[in-house]
Amino acid sequence: MHEVYTYSNASPSRITPEGTLADLRVAVQPNLAVRGWPCEAGSRALSGYTALQDATVVARLVKAGAVLSGSSRMAELGFGLAGDTSARTLVDGHADVALITDTMGEVRLAAAGSGLFGLKPTHGLVSRHGLAGLVPSMESIGLAAADPRMIAEILAVMAGADPDDPSMPDDCTAGFSAAPPSGTESLTAGVIEESLSSLDPEERLAFDAGTACLETAGVTIQTVNLADYGLFKDVHHLIAAVEASSSAGKFDGVRYGHRSAVGKNWNDMYLNTRAESFGPLLKPFLFQGAYFQFERYLAFENACRLRCRLVRAVDDLLGKVDILVLPTRRPASDPAQAATIQATYAVFALTLPASVTGHPALQVPNPGVAADRDTGLQLIGRRLDDGRLLAIGQHLSSAAREGR
């Protein structure tokens, strides 16, 4: 078995050799349906499942001439990055772009750990039809690559209305243009002061070096405050757990998924199936979700109200500045080693805000800092302002190559 891929495309071919994405190699995760390929989403709950049709984004990429290089390894149902090899498909030269489901910040942290760009698009901009998901209101199909132009070109193909995904908001149906918007310079960026409190002095220096690059590119930096910043983690945790519990409810061995061979009757079979289907990280998360879903539903409703308040607070800030900036990660915290829910949320603490609010967020590597010490720059834009973020990323990337 391939070390990086769970399934490697042994005979890649292009249906549309002259398409806009001709010659681009794309790695997917095995939670995205590719007809005839295993689609187990890193979970025993889906062991042995082979996709019967292409996901909408897969069909669009193939039609545009992209070559699917294979399915990477991934954390169970995309919760975290334990065992994920998506970034390695890029670093080792197996692919040009990797699609990584972003629920807590997975595409941004995976990219930051390898000195890459990683975009979580505006929630709803990309169809989720054909995705074996876990947290529908937060997850997006993200894109990681060494060049933000590739991300823009592929996003332009992936985005837009899909009648097979009725959850897509009306404002996302127009899709995305790969052409960079005008006026990407002379912008104002607000650094969220509360996001910096967890950084140690060395991490703060690395982050400040990144904001200095933004200033060199013509972006005016100012400090902004988000008084409710501390609520993002709890709001994400409670809502995501409830949605995950609901989404995973179908894996019961009767209607769907793995079925236990042990049990004296149907009830035993059901209980054993559920016990065998999920791993030690995801299982307690599902228990927590079921508890709030069935025993403390008012707490879930309150978390939803707080989520609305957080969305408004971020929108208010983005009415005063053009983009928000915060670190992507703490370099010493390895998401692949997070073995508990508490540790997982601690590692992803800096990427949770955009997952909660649905705003687009781009991880930008800092060219002046070694990858193992780089906190990354996380740019958060207004809803559907994905193009502006990628244009800023492209400007910084070009400046780094030219030594400016």
CSV table of C-alpha atoms in Angstrom, one decimal:
chain,number,residue,atom,x,y,z
A,1,MET,CA,0.0,0.0,0.0
A,2,HIS,CA,1.2,3.5,-0.9
A,3,GLU,CA,2.7,5.4,2.1
A,4,VAL,CA,1.0,8.7,1.2
A,5,TYR,CA,-2.1,7.6,-0.6
A,6,THR,CA,-4.9,5.2,0.4
A,7,TYR,CA,-5.6,4.9,-3.3
A,8,SER,CA,-3.3,5.9,-6.1
A,9,ASN,CA,-4.5,6.5,-9.6
A,10,ALA,CA,-2.6,4.0,-11.6
A,11,SER,CA,-3.8,5.2,-15.0
A,12,PRO,CA,-4.4,9.0,-14.8
A,13,SER,CA,-5.9,10.4,-17.9
A,14,ARG,CA,-7.6,13.7,-18.9
A,15,ILE,CA,-11.1,13.7,-20.3
A,16,THR,CA,-10.6,17.3,-21.5
A,17,PRO,CA,-6.9,17.7,-22.5
A,18,GLU,CA,-7.4,21.3,-23.5
A,19,GLY,CA,-9.3,22.3,-20.4
A,20,THR,CA,-8.4,25.2,-18.1
A,21,LEU,CA,-6.9,22.9,-15.6
A,22,ALA,CA,-5.0,20.7,-18.1
A,23,ASP,CA,-1.7,19.3,-16.5
A,24,LEU,CA,-2.7,20.2,-12.9
A,25,ARG,CA,-2.5,17.2,-10.6
A,26,VAL,CA,-5.0,17.2,-7.7
A,27,ALA,CA,-5.0,15.0,-4.6
A,28,VAL,CA,-8.3,14.4,-2.8
A,29,GLN,CA,-9.1,12.9,0.5
A,30,PRO,CA,-11.0,9.6,0.7
A,31,ASN,CA,-14.1,11.4,2.0
A,32,LEU,CA,-14.8,12.9,-1.4
A,33,ALA,CA,-16.5,10.5,-3.9
A,34,VAL,CA,-14.6,9.5,-7.0
A,35,ARG,CA,-16.5,6.9,-8.9
A,36,GLY,CA,-14.9,3.5,-8.5
A,37,TRP,CA,-12.4,4.6,-5.8
A,38,PRO,CA,-12.5,3.6,-2.1
A,39,CYS,CA,-14.3,6.3,-0.1
A,40,GLU,CA,-13.8,5.2,3.5
A,41,ALA,CA,-13.1,8.7,5.0
A,42,GLY,CA,-10.5,7.3,7.4
A,43,SER,CA,-13.2,5.5,9.4
A,44,ARG,CA,-14.1,1.9,10.0
A,45,ALA,CA,-17.8,3.0,9.7
A,46,LEU,CA,-17.2,3.2,5.9
A,47,SER,CA,-14.8,0.3,5.5
A,48,GLY,CA,-15.1,-1.3,2.1
A,49,TYR,CA,-17.3,1.4,0.6
A,50,THR,CA,-16.6,2.3,-3.0
A,51,ALA,CA,-18.0,5.5,-4.5
A,52,LEU,CA,-20.8,5.0,-7.1
A,53,GLN,CA,-20.5,8.4,-8.7
A,54,ASP,CA,-18.3,11.5,-8.7
A,55,ALA,CA,-18.8,14.3,-6.2
A,56,THR,CA,-19.8,17.6,-7.9
A,57,VAL,CA,-16.3,19.2,-7.4
A,58,VAL,CA,-14.6,16.0,-8.7
A,59,ALA,CA,-16.8,16.0,-11.9
A,60,ARG,CA,-16.0,19.7,-12.5
A,61,LEU,CA,-12.3,19.2,-12.0
A,62,VAL,CA,-12.1,16.2,-14.3
A,63,LYS,CA,-14.2,18.0,-17.0
A,64,ALA,CA,-11.8,21.0,-16.8
A,65,GLY,CA,-8.8,18.7,-17.5
A,66,ALA,CA,-7.4,18.2,-14.0
A,67,VAL,CA,-5.8,14.8,-13.2
A,68,LEU,CA,-6.7,13.1,-10.0
A,69,SER,CA,-3.5,11.7,-8.6
A,70,GLY,CA,-5.0,9.7,-5.7
A,71,SER,CA,-6.7,9.8,-2.3
A,72,SER,CA,-4.5,10.8,0.6
A,73,ARG,CA,-4.8,9.5,4.2
A,74,MET,CA,-6.9,11.4,6.6
A,75,ALA,CA,-8.2,11.7,10.1
A,76,GLU,CA,-11.4,9.9,10.9
A,77,LEU,CA,-14.2,11.6,9.0
A,78,GLY,CA,-12.0,14.7,8.8
A,79,PHE,CA,-11.9,15.6,12.5
A,80,GLY,CA,-8.4,17.0,13.0
A,81,LEU,CA,-5.2,16.0,11.2
A,82,ALA,CA,-4.1,12.8,12.9
A,83,GLY,CA,-2.6,10.5,10.2
A,84,ASP,CA,-3.4,13.0,7.4
A,85,THR,CA,-0.9,13.0,4.5
A,86,SER,CA,-2.6,15.6,2.3
A,87,ALA,CA,0.3,18.2,2.6
A,88,ARG,CA,2.8,15.4,1.9
A,89,THR,CA,1.3,14.8,-1.5
A,90,LEU,CA,2.4,18.3,-2.3
A,91,VAL,CA,5.7,18.4,-0.5
A,92,ASP,CA,6.8,15.0,-2.0
A,93,GLY,CA,5.7,16.2,-5.5
A,94,HIS,CA,2.8,13.8,-6.1
A,95,ALA,CA,0.3,16.6,-6.7
A,96,ASP,CA,0.1,20.3,-7.4
A,97,VAL,CA,-3.1,21.0,-5.3
A,98,ALA,CA,-4.6,19.1,-2.4
A,99,LEU,CA,-8.3,19.2,-1.4
A,100,ILE,CA,-8.6,19.1,2.4
A,101,THR,CA,-11.9,19.3,4.2
A,102,ASP,CA,-11.7,22.2,6.7
A,103,THR,CA,-13.9,21.9,9.8
A,104,MET,CA,-11.7,23.3,12.5
A,105,GLY,CA,-8.9,24.7,10.3
A,106,GLU,CA,-7.4,21.5,8.9
A,107,VAL,CA,-6.4,22.9,5.5
A,108,ARG,CA,-4.9,26.0,7.1
A,109,LEU,CA,-2.9,24.0,9.7
A,110,ALA,CA,-1.8,21.4,7.2
A,111,ALA,CA,-0.5,24.1,4.9
A,112,ALA,CA,1.1,26.1,7.6
A,113,GLY,CA,3.1,23.0,8.8
A,114,SER,CA,4.6,22.7,5.3
A,115,GLY,CA,5.2,26.3,4.3
A,116,LEU,CA,2.2,26.3,1.9
A,117,PHE,CA,-0.9,28.4,1.1
A,118,GLY,CA,-4.2,27.0,2.4
A,119,LEU,CA,-7.7,28.5,1.7
A,120,LYS,CA,-10.9,27.8,3.5
A,121,PRO,CA,-13.4,29.3,1.1
A,122,THR,CA,-16.5,31.2,2.1
A,123,HIS,CA,-18.8,28.6,3.6
A,124,GLY,CA,-21.3,27.5,0.9
A,125,LEU,CA,-19.3,28.7,-2.0
A,126,VAL,CA,-18.3,25.1,-3.0
A,127,SER,CA,-20.8,22.3,-3.3
A,128,ARG,CA,-20.6,19.6,-0.6
A,129,HIS,CA,-22.5,17.0,-2.8
A,130,GLY,CA,-20.5,13.8,-2.6
A,131,LEU,CA,-18.6,14.7,0.6
A,132,ALA,CA,-18.8,12.2,3.5
A,133,GLY,CA,-19.0,15.1,6.0
A,134,LEU,CA,-19.4,15.4,9.7
A,135,VAL,CA,-20.2,19.1,10.6
A,136,PRO,CA,-22.3,20.5,7.7
A,137,SER,CA,-22.7,24.1,9.0
A,138,MET,CA,-18.9,24.5,9.4
A,139,GLU,CA,-17.0,22.3,6.9
A,140,SER,CA,-15.8,23.5,3.6
A,141,ILE,CA,-13.7,21.8,0.9
A,142,GLY,CA,-10.4,23.7,1.3
A,143,LEU,CA,-7.4,23.9,-1.1
A,144,ALA,CA,-3.7,23.8,-0.3
A,145,ALA,CA,-0.9,24.6,-2.8
A,146,ALA,CA,2.5,26.3,-3.1
A,147,ASP,CA,1.1,28.9,-5.4
A,148,PRO,CA,-2.1,30.8,-4.6
A,149,ARG,CA,-2.8,31.3,-8.3
A,150,MET,CA,-3.4,27.5,-8.6
A,151,ILE,CA,-5.8,27.8,-5.7
A,152,ALA,CA,-7.7,30.6,-7.5
A,153,GLU,CA,-7.8,28.7,-10.9
A,154,ILE,CA,-9.2,25.5,-9.3
A,155,LEU,CA,-11.6,27.4,-7.0
A,156,ALA,CA,-13.1,29.1,-10.1
A,157,VAL,CA,-13.9,25.6,-11.5
A,158,MET,CA,-15.2,24.1,-8.2
A,159,ALA,CA,-17.4,27.0,-7.0
A,160,GLY,CA,-20.9,27.9,-8.1
A,161,ALA,CA,-24.4,26.7,-8.0
A,162,ASP,CA,-25.1,23.0,-7.7
A,163,PRO,CA,-28.7,21.7,-7.8
A,164,ASP,CA,-27.6,18.6,-6.0
A,165,ASP,CA,-26.5,20.6,-2.9
A,166,PRO,CA,-29.7,22.4,-1.6
A,167,SER,CA,-27.7,23.8,1.4
A,168,MET,CA,-25.8,26.3,-0.8
A,169,PRO,CA,-26.8,29.9,0.1
A,170,ASP,CA,-28.3,32.0,-2.7
A,171,ASP,CA,-25.4,34.5,-2.6
A,172,CYS,CA,-22.9,31.7,-3.5
A,173,THR,CA,-24.5,30.6,-6.8
A,174,ALA,CA,-22.7,33.0,-9.0
A,175,GLY,CA,-19.4,31.2,-8.3
A,176,PHE,CA,-15.9,32.6,-8.2
A,177,SER,CA,-13.7,34.4,-10.7
A,178,ALA,CA,-10.0,33.5,-10.9
A,179,ALA,CA,-9.2,37.1,-12.1
A,180,PRO,CA,-7.7,39.0,-9.2
A,181,PRO,CA,-9.8,42.0,-8.0
A,182,SER,CA,-8.4,45.5,-8.4
A,183,GLY,CA,-7.2,47.5,-5.5
A,184,THR,CA,-5.4,44.8,-3.5
A,185,GLU,CA,-2.9,47.4,-2.3
A,186,SER,CA,-3.6,50.3,0.1
A,187,LEU,CA,-5.7,48.0,2.2
A,188,THR,CA,-6.2,48.2,6.0
A,189,ALA,CA,-5.7,45.0,8.0
A,190,GLY,CA,-6.8,44.6,11.6
A,191,VAL,CA,-4.7,42.4,13.9
A,192,ILE,CA,-7.0,40.8,16.5
A,193,GLU,CA,-5.2,41.6,19.7
A,194,GLU,CA,-6.9,38.9,21.7
A,195,SER,CA,-5.6,36.2,19.3
A,196,LEU,CA,-2.0,37.1,20.3
A,197,SER,CA,-2.3,36.4,24.0
A,198,SER,CA,-1.3,32.8,23.7
A,199,LEU,CA,1.9,33.4,21.8
A,200,ASP,CA,5.3,33.1,23.5
A,201,PRO,CA,7.9,35.8,22.6
A,202,GLU,CA,9.5,33.8,19.8
A,203,GLU,CA,6.1,33.1,18.2
A,204,ARG,CA,5.2,36.8,18.5
A,205,LEU,CA,8.4,37.8,16.7
A,206,ALA,CA,7.6,35.3,13.9
A,207,PHE,CA,4.1,36.7,13.6
A,208,ASP,CA,5.3,40.4,13.7
A,209,ALA,CA,7.7,39.5,10.8
A,210,GLY,CA,4.7,38.3,8.8
A,211,THR,CA,2.7,41.5,9.4
A,212,ALA,CA,5.9,43.5,8.4
A,213,CYS,CA,5.7,41.7,5.0
A,214,LEU,CA,2.1,42.9,4.7
A,215,GLU,CA,3.2,46.5,5.5
A,216,THR,CA,5.9,46.2,2.9
A,217,ALA,CA,3.2,45.2,0.4
A,218,GLY,CA,1.3,48.4,1.1
A,219,VAL,CA,-1.1,47.1,3.7
A,220,THR,CA,-1.8,49.4,6.7
A,221,ILE,CA,-1.8,47.4,9.9
A,222,GLN,CA,-3.8,48.4,12.9
A,223,THR,CA,-4.9,46.7,16.1
A,224,VAL,CA,-8.5,45.8,16.6
A,225,ASN,CA,-10.3,44.1,19.6
A,226,LEU,CA,-12.9,41.3,19.6
A,227,ALA,CA,-14.2,41.2,23.1
A,228,ASP,CA,-16.0,37.8,22.6
A,229,TYR,CA,-12.9,36.1,21.1
A,230,GLY,CA,-12.8,33.6,23.9
A,231,LEU,CA,-16.2,32.2,23.0
A,232,PHE,CA,-15.2,30.7,19.6
A,233,LYS,CA,-13.8,27.5,21.1
A,234,ASP,CA,-16.8,26.6,23.2
A,235,VAL,CA,-19.3,27.6,20.5
A,236,HIS,CA,-17.5,25.5,17.9
A,237,HIS,CA,-17.1,22.6,20.3
A,238,LEU,CA,-20.8,22.4,21.3
A,239,ILE,CA,-22.3,23.0,17.9
A,240,ALA,CA,-19.8,20.7,16.0
A,241,ALA,CA,-20.3,17.9,18.5
A,242,VAL,CA,-24.1,18.0,18.1
A,243,GLU,CA,-23.9,18.1,14.3
A,244,ALA,CA,-21.3,15.3,14.3
A,245,SER,CA,-23.5,13.1,16.5
A,246,SER,CA,-26.4,13.7,14.1
A,247,SER,CA,-24.4,13.1,11.0
A,248,ALA,CA,-22.8,9.9,12.3
A,249,GLY,CA,-26.2,8.5,13.4
A,250,LYS,CA,-26.7,6.8,10.1
A,251,PHE,CA,-23.8,4.5,10.6
A,252,ASP,CA,-25.8,1.9,12.4
A,253,GLY,CA,-24.9,-1.3,10.4
A,254,VAL,CA,-28.5,-1.5,9.2
A,255,ARG,CA,-29.1,1.5,7.0
A,256,TYR,CA,-25.5,2.3,6.3
A,257,GLY,CA,-21.8,1.4,7.0
A,258,HIS,CA,-19.9,-1.3,8.8
A,259,ARG,CA,-21.9,-4.1,10.5
A,260,SER,CA,-20.6,-6.0,13.4
A,261,ALA,CA,-20.4,-9.8,13.1
A,262,VAL,CA,-20.9,-10.2,16.8
A,263,GLY,CA,-24.3,-10.2,18.6
A,264,LYS,CA,-27.0,-12.5,19.6
A,265,ASN,CA,-29.8,-10.3,18.3
A,266,TRP,CA,-30.4,-7.1,16.4
A,267,ASN,CA,-29.9,-4.9,19.4
A,268,ASP,CA,-26.6,-6.5,20.2
A,269,MET,CA,-25.5,-6.1,16.6
A,270,TYR,CA,-26.5,-2.4,16.7
A,271,LEU,CA,-24.6,-1.7,19.9
A,272,ASN,CA,-21.5,-3.7,18.7
A,273,THR,CA,-21.6,-1.9,15.3
A,274,ARG,CA,-21.5,1.5,16.9
A,275,ALA,CA,-18.8,0.4,19.4
A,276,GLU,CA,-16.6,-0.9,16.5
A,277,SER,CA,-17.2,1.8,14.0
A,278,PHE,CA,-15.5,4.8,15.6
A,279,GLY,CA,-12.1,5.5,17.0
A,280,PRO,CA,-10.9,6.7,20.4
A,281,LEU,CA,-10.8,10.4,19.4
A,282,LEU,CA,-14.2,10.7,17.6
A,283,LYS,CA,-16.2,8.4,19.8
A,284,PRO,CA,-16.3,10.7,22.9
A,285,PHE,CA,-17.0,13.7,20.6
A,286,LEU,CA,-20.1,11.9,19.4
A,287,PHE,CA,-21.1,11.0,23.0
A,288,GLN,CA,-20.8,14.7,23.9
A,289,GLY,CA,-22.9,15.7,20.9
A,290,ALA,CA,-25.6,13.2,21.8
A,291,TYR,CA,-25.7,14.5,25.4
A,292,PHE,CA,-26.3,18.0,24.3
A,293,GLN,CA,-28.7,16.9,21.5
A,294,PHE,CA,-30.9,14.9,23.8
A,295,GLU,CA,-30.3,16.1,27.4
A,296,ARG,CA,-29.2,19.8,27.1
A,297,TYR,CA,-30.7,21.1,23.9
A,298,LEU,CA,-31.1,24.6,25.4
A,299,ALA,CA,-27.3,24.8,25.7
A,300,PHE,CA,-27.1,24.0,21.9
A,301,GLU,CA,-29.7,26.7,21.2
A,302,ASN,CA,-27.7,29.2,23.3
A,303,ALA,CA,-24.5,28.3,21.4
A,304,CYS,CA,-26.3,29.0,18.1
A,305,ARG,CA,-27.3,32.4,19.4
A,306,LEU,CA,-23.8,33.1,20.5
A,307,ARG,CA,-22.6,32.1,17.0
A,308,CYS,CA,-24.9,34.7,15.5
A,309,ARG,CA,-23.4,37.3,17.8
A,310,LEU,CA,-19.9,36.3,16.8
A,311,VAL,CA,-20.7,36.5,13.1
A,312,ARG,CA,-22.1,40.0,13.7
A,313,ALA,CA,-19.0,41.0,15.7
A,314,VAL,CA,-16.6,39.8,12.9
A,315,ASP,CA,-18.8,41.5,10.2
A,316,ASP,CA,-18.6,44.8,12.3
A,317,LEU,CA,-14.8,44.6,12.4
A,318,LEU,CA,-14.7,43.9,8.6
A,319,GLY,CA,-16.8,47.1,8.1
A,320,LYS,CA,-13.9,49.1,9.7
A,321,VAL,CA,-10.9,47.3,8.1
A,322,ASP,CA,-10.6,45.3,4.8
A,323,ILE,CA,-9.2,42.1,6.3
A,324,LEU,CA,-8.5,40.6,9.7
A,325,VAL,CA,-5.1,39.1,10.5
A,326,LEU,CA,-4.2,36.5,13.2
A,327,PRO,CA,-1.6,33.7,13.5
A,328,THR,CA,-2.5,30.4,12.0
A,329,ARG,CA,-0.9,28.2,14.6
A,330,ARG,CA,1.6,27.8,17.4
A,331,PRO,CA,4.5,25.9,15.8
A,332,ALA,CA,5.3,23.7,18.8
A,333,SER,CA,1.8,22.3,18.7
A,334,ASP,CA,1.6,19.4,16.3
A,335,PRO,CA,-2.0,18.6,15.2
A,336,ALA,CA,-1.0,15.1,14.2
A,337,GLN,CA,-0.2,14.3,17.9
A,338,ALA,CA,-3.5,15.6,19.3
A,339,ALA,CA,-5.1,12.5,20.8
A,340,THR,CA,-7.9,13.9,22.9
A,341,ILE,CA,-10.7,16.4,22.2
A,342,GLN,CA,-9.2,18.9,24.6
A,343,ALA,CA,-5.8,18.7,22.9
A,344,THR,CA,-7.4,18.9,19.4
A,345,TYR,CA,-9.3,22.1,20.3
A,346,ALA,CA,-6.1,23.6,21.8
A,347,VAL,CA,-4.1,22.9,18.6
A,348,PHE,CA,-6.8,24.4,16.4
A,349,ALA,CA,-7.7,27.4,18.7
A,350,LEU,CA,-6.4,30.0,16.2
A,351,THR,CA,-8.4,28.7,13.2
A,352,LEU,CA,-11.7,28.2,14.9
A,353,PRO,CA,-13.1,31.8,14.4
A,354,ALA,CA,-13.5,31.6,10.6
A,355,SER,CA,-14.9,28.1,10.9
A,356,VAL,CA,-17.6,29.4,13.3
A,357,THR,CA,-18.5,32.5,11.2
A,358,GLY,CA,-18.1,31.0,7.7
A,359,HIS,CA,-15.8,33.8,6.5
A,360,PRO,CA,-13.1,32.9,4.0
A,361,ALA,CA,-9.6,32.5,5.5
A,362,LEU,CA,-6.2,32.1,3.8
A,363,GLN,CA,-3.1,30.7,5.5
A,364,VAL,CA,0.0,32.6,4.1
A,365,PRO,CA,3.5,31.3,4.8
A,366,ASN,CA,6.0,33.8,6.1
A,367,PRO,CA,9.0,33.7,3.7
A,368,GLY,CA,11.3,35.3,6.3
A,369,VAL,CA,10.8,32.6,8.9
A,370,ALA,CA,11.8,28.9,8.8
A,371,ALA,CA,8.7,26.6,8.4
A,372,ASP,CA,9.2,24.9,11.8
A,373,ARG,CA,9.1,28.3,13.5
A,374,ASP,CA,6.5,30.0,11.4
A,375,THR,CA,3.2,30.9,13.0
A,376,GLY,CA,1.8,31.7,9.5
A,377,LEU,CA,-0.4,34.6,8.7
A,378,GLN,CA,-4.1,33.9,8.7
A,379,LEU,CA,-6.1,36.4,6.6
A,380,ILE,CA,-9.8,36.6,7.1
A,381,GLY,CA,-11.9,38.4,4.6
A,382,ARG,CA,-15.5,39.5,4.1
A,383,ARG,CA,-18.0,36.9,2.9
A,384,LEU,CA,-17.2,36.1,-0.7
A,385,ASP,CA,-14.0,38.1,-0.6
A,386,ASP,CA,-12.0,35.0,-1.3
A,387,GLY,CA,-10.4,36.6,-4.4
A,388,ARG,CA,-9.0,39.5,-2.5
A,389,LEU,CA,-7.3,37.2,0.0
A,390,LEU,CA,-5.8,35.1,-2.8
A,391,ALA,CA,-4.6,38.3,-4.5
A,392,ILE,CA,-2.8,39.5,-1.3
A,393,GLY,CA,-1.3,36.0,-1.0
A,394,GLN,CA,-0.1,36.2,-4.6
A,395,HIS,CA,1.4,39.6,-4.0
A,396,LEU,CA,3.3,38.4,-1.0
A,397,SER,CA,4.4,35.3,-2.9
A,398,SER,CA,5.8,37.3,-5.8
A,399,ALA,CA,7.5,39.7,-3.5
A,400,ALA,CA,9.2,36.8,-1.7
A,401,ARG,CA,10.5,35.3,-4.9
A,402,GLU,CA,11.9,38.7,-6.1
A,403,GLY,CA,13.5,39.3,-2.7
A,404,ARG,CA,11.5,42.4,-2.0
